[in-house]
Structure formats: C-alpha cells, structure tokens
PDB file of C-alpha atoms in Angstrom:
ATOM      1  CA  UNK R   1     -95.973  -1.775 -12.491  1.00  0.00           C
ATOM      2  CA  UNK R   2     -97.876   0.489 -10.077  1.00  0.00           C
ATOM      3  CA  UNK R   3     -95.012   0.410  -7.571  1.00  0.00           C
ATOM      4  CA  UNK R   4     -92.479   1.337 -10.246  1.00  0.00           C
ATOM      5  CA  UNK R   5     -94.553   4.327 -11.366  1.00  0.00           C
ATOM      6  CA  UNK R   6     -95.055   5.479  -7.770  1.00  0.00           C
ATOM      7  CA  UNK R   7     -91.319   5.116  -7.150  1.00  0.00           C
ATOM      8  CA  UNK R   8     -90.587   7.303 -10.203  1.00  0.00           C
ATOM      9  CA  UNK R   9     -92.983  10.010  -8.980  1.00  0.00           C
ATOM     10  CA  UNK R  10     -91.459   9.912  -5.479  1.00  0.00           C
ATOM     11  CA  UNK R  11     -87.992  10.197  -7.032  1.00  0.00           C
ATOM     12  CA  UNK R  12     -89.231  13.279  -8.884  1.00  0.00           C
ATOM     13  CA  UNK R  13     -90.665  14.724  -5.651  1.00  0.00           C
ATOM     14  CA  UNK R  14     -87.433  14.234  -3.706  1.00  0.00           C
ATOM     15  CA  UNK R  15     -84.746  14.979  -6.314  1.00  0.00           C
ATOM     16  CA  UNK R  16     -86.081  17.020  -9.224  1.00  0.00           C
ATOM     17  CA  UNK R  17     -88.962  19.050  -7.763  1.00  0.00           C
ATOM     18  CA  UNK R  18     -86.926  20.871  -5.079  1.00  0.00           C
ATOM     19  CA  UNK R  19     -84.685  22.300  -7.824  1.00  0.00           C
ATOM     20  CA  UNK R  20     -87.644  23.764  -9.716  1.00  0.00           C
ATOM     21  CA  UNK R  21     -89.803  26.776  -8.781  1.00  0.00           C
ATOM     22  CA  UNK R  22     -93.186  25.943  -7.246  1.00  0.00           C
ATOM     23  CA  UNK R  23     -95.683  26.144 -10.079  1.00  0.00           C
ATOM     24  CA  UNK R  24     -98.541  23.687  -9.441  1.00  0.00           C
ATOM     25  CA  UNK R  25    -101.906  25.452  -9.488  1.00  0.00           C
ATOM     26  CA  UNK R  26    -103.819  22.650  -7.791  1.00  0.00           C
ATOM     27  CA  UNK R  27    -104.191  21.027  -4.396  1.00  0.00           C
ATOM     28  CA  UNK R  28    -103.064  18.300  -4.038  1.00  0.00           C
ATOM     29  CA  UNK R  29    -100.031  18.912  -6.217  1.00  0.00           C
ATOM     30  CA  UNK R  30     -99.842  17.117  -9.543  1.00  0.00           C
ATOM     31  CA  UNK R  31     -97.240  14.633  -8.292  1.00  0.00           C
ATOM     32  CA  UNK R  32     -99.335  13.778  -5.226  1.00  0.00           C
ATOM     33  CA  UNK R  33    -102.407  13.499  -7.477  1.00  0.00           C
ATOM     34  CA  UNK R  34    -100.483  11.059  -9.698  1.00  0.00           C
ATOM     35  CA  UNK R  35     -99.574   8.857  -6.711  1.00  0.00           C
ATOM     36  CA  UNK R  36    -103.167   8.952  -5.430  1.00  0.00           C
ATOM     37  CA  UNK R  37    -104.547   8.122  -8.886  1.00  0.00           C
ATOM     38  CA  UNK R  38    -102.096   5.238  -9.339  1.00  0.00           C
ATOM     39  CA  UNK R  39    -103.010   3.865  -5.913  1.00  0.00           C
ATOM     40  CA  UNK R  40    -106.750   4.270  -6.397  1.00  0.00           C
ATOM     41  CA  UNK R  41    -107.208   3.429 -10.101  1.00  0.00           C
ATOM     42  CA  UNK R  42    -104.313   1.125 -10.947  1.00  0.00           C
ATOM     43  CA  UNK R  43    -101.349   1.690 -13.252  1.00  0.00           C
ATOM     44  CA  UNK R  44    -103.085   2.328 -16.591  1.00  0.00           C
ATOM     45  CA  UNK R  45    -106.051   4.461 -15.529  1.00  0.00           C
ATOM     46  CA  UNK R  46    -103.999   6.174 -12.818  1.00  0.00           C
ATOM     47  CA  UNK R  47    -101.269   7.113 -15.286  1.00  0.00           C
ATOM     48  CA  UNK R  48    -103.827   8.474 -17.741  1.00  0.00           C
ATOM     49  CA  UNK R  49    -105.545  10.514 -15.005  1.00  0.00           C
ATOM     50  CA  UNK R  50    -102.203  11.832 -13.720  1.00  0.00           C
ATOM     51  CA  UNK R  51    -100.991  12.848 -17.171  1.00  0.00           C
ATOM     52  CA  UNK R  52    -104.287  14.597 -17.926  1.00  0.00           C
ATOM     53  CA  UNK R  53    -103.964  16.471 -14.638  1.00  0.00           C
ATOM     54  CA  UNK R  54    -100.440  17.588 -15.568  1.00  0.00           C
ATOM     55  CA  UNK R  55    -101.762  18.864 -18.901  1.00  0.00           C
ATOM     56  CA  UNK R  56    -104.502  20.807 -17.061  1.00  0.00           C
ATOM     57  CA  UNK R  57    -101.917  22.461 -14.787  1.00  0.00           C
ATOM     58  CA  UNK R  58    -100.925  25.435 -16.911  1.00  0.00           C
ATOM     59  CA  UNK R  59    -100.973  29.245 -16.676  1.00  0.00           C
ATOM     60  CA  UNK R  60    -104.339  29.455 -18.453  1.00  0.00           C
ATOM     61  CA  UNK R  61    -106.326  27.719 -15.689  1.00  0.00           C
ATOM     62  CA  UNK R  62    -107.252  29.056 -12.288  1.00  0.00           C
ATOM     63  CA  UNK R  63    -106.355  25.851 -10.421  1.00  0.00           C
ATOM     64  CA  UNK R  64    -107.786  25.134  -6.996  1.00  0.00           C
ATOM     65  CA  UNK R  65    -108.831  22.024  -5.118  1.00  0.00           C
ATOM     66  CA  UNK R  66    -108.925  18.905  -7.319  1.00  0.00           C
ATOM     67  CA  UNK R  67    -108.622  15.565  -5.476  1.00  0.00           C
ATOM     68  CA  UNK R  68    -108.722  12.212  -7.271  1.00  0.00           C
ATOM     69  CA  UNK R  69    -112.390  11.314  -7.851  1.00  0.00           C
ATOM     70  CA  UNK R  70    -113.860   7.905  -7.047  1.00  0.00           C
ATOM     71  CA  UNK R  71    -114.502   7.122 -10.719  1.00  0.00           C
ATOM     72  CA  UNK R  72    -112.165   7.308 -13.698  1.00  0.00           C
ATOM     73  CA  UNK R  73    -112.242  10.621 -15.561  1.00  0.00           C
ATOM     74  CA  UNK R  74    -109.792  12.769 -17.466  1.00  0.00           C
ATOM     75  CA  UNK R  75    -111.569  15.940 -16.391  1.00  0.00           C
ATOM     76  CA  UNK R  76    -111.347  18.031 -13.244  1.00  0.00           C
ATOM     77  CA  UNK R  77    -113.210  16.705 -10.203  1.00  0.00           C
ATOM     78  CA  UNK R  78    -116.605  18.480 -10.283  1.00  0.00           C
ATOM     79  CA  UNK R  79    -117.338  17.923  -6.576  1.00  0.00           C
ATOM     80  CA  UNK R  80    -114.198  18.357  -4.448  1.00  0.00           C
ATOM     81  CA  UNK R  81    -116.359  19.190  -1.430  1.00  0.00           C
ATOM     82  CA  UNK R  82    -117.285  15.484  -1.105  1.00  0.00           C
ATOM     83  CA  UNK R  83    -113.778  14.621   0.077  1.00  0.00           C
ATOM     84  CA  UNK R  84    -112.903  14.879   3.760  1.00  0.00           C
ATOM     85  CA  UNK R  85    -109.640  16.745   3.589  1.00  0.00           C
ATOM     86  CA  UNK R  86    -108.752  19.527   6.016  1.00  0.00           C
ATOM     87  CA  UNK R  87    -107.994  22.120   3.341  1.00  0.00           C
ATOM     88  CA  UNK R  88    -111.025  21.159   1.249  1.00  0.00           C
ATOM     89  CA  UNK R  89    -113.275  21.271   4.287  1.00  0.00           C
ATOM     90  CA  UNK R  90    -112.046  24.773   5.155  1.00  0.00           C
ATOM     91  CA  UNK R  91    -112.643  25.974   1.611  1.00  0.00           C
ATOM     92  CA  UNK R  92    -116.200  24.637   1.264  1.00  0.00           C
ATOM     93  CA  UNK R  93    -117.288  24.594   4.897  1.00  0.00           C
ATOM     94  CA  UNK R  94    -115.617  27.594   6.595  1.00  0.00           C
ATOM     95  CA  UNK R  95    -117.527  27.108   9.862  1.00  0.00           C
ATOM     96  CA  UNK R  96    -116.131  23.557  10.253  1.00  0.00           C
ATOM     97  CA  UNK R  97    -112.972  23.174  12.326  1.00  0.00           C
TER      98      UNK R  97
END
C-alpha cells in the first residue's frame, strides 16, 4: 500500500505538478513531505500527516521549514532546527557551512 501511494505522489510530481504554478509555502514541498511521511510513518499515519500538511498549505499561513517529525502529529513541526538538512541548518544556524 505504501509503495502505491508513493508511486501516485511521484506521478503527481512528474506529470501534474510541472503544469501548475509553484504554490507550496513550505520546505520540503507538500509532495516531498507526503513521500517522507509515508516512508517514515507507514501508509495510514503517513497519509494522514501528508493530507494535514496539504490542508495547512494555504494563502493564510506564512509557511517555512516543516520537515516530517519523528513522532506522529497532524500539526506543524515545532522544532525544525533538530533536523540536519542543509537549508534548515542555514536558516537556524547561519554561521554553519
């Protein structure tokens, strides 16, 4: 089930997304977040987390860095600085290269 859902998201990324204007307010993008959540949490929890993230991605939020947390939650990741990602590290630790 997880592989099927990931395949559907990758199909969206390759075929549908390029035809649409860039509108995701978060890093990583919502589709990448969905794949990460499915991989990390499994099909049910990952799908729920991904759908909640898509609902949070709207013009009324500021967006920003929001990686998949280590524990299941439907809310935004409160501590993105804990994740060792190049863009996150630059945002929270500007002196780090």
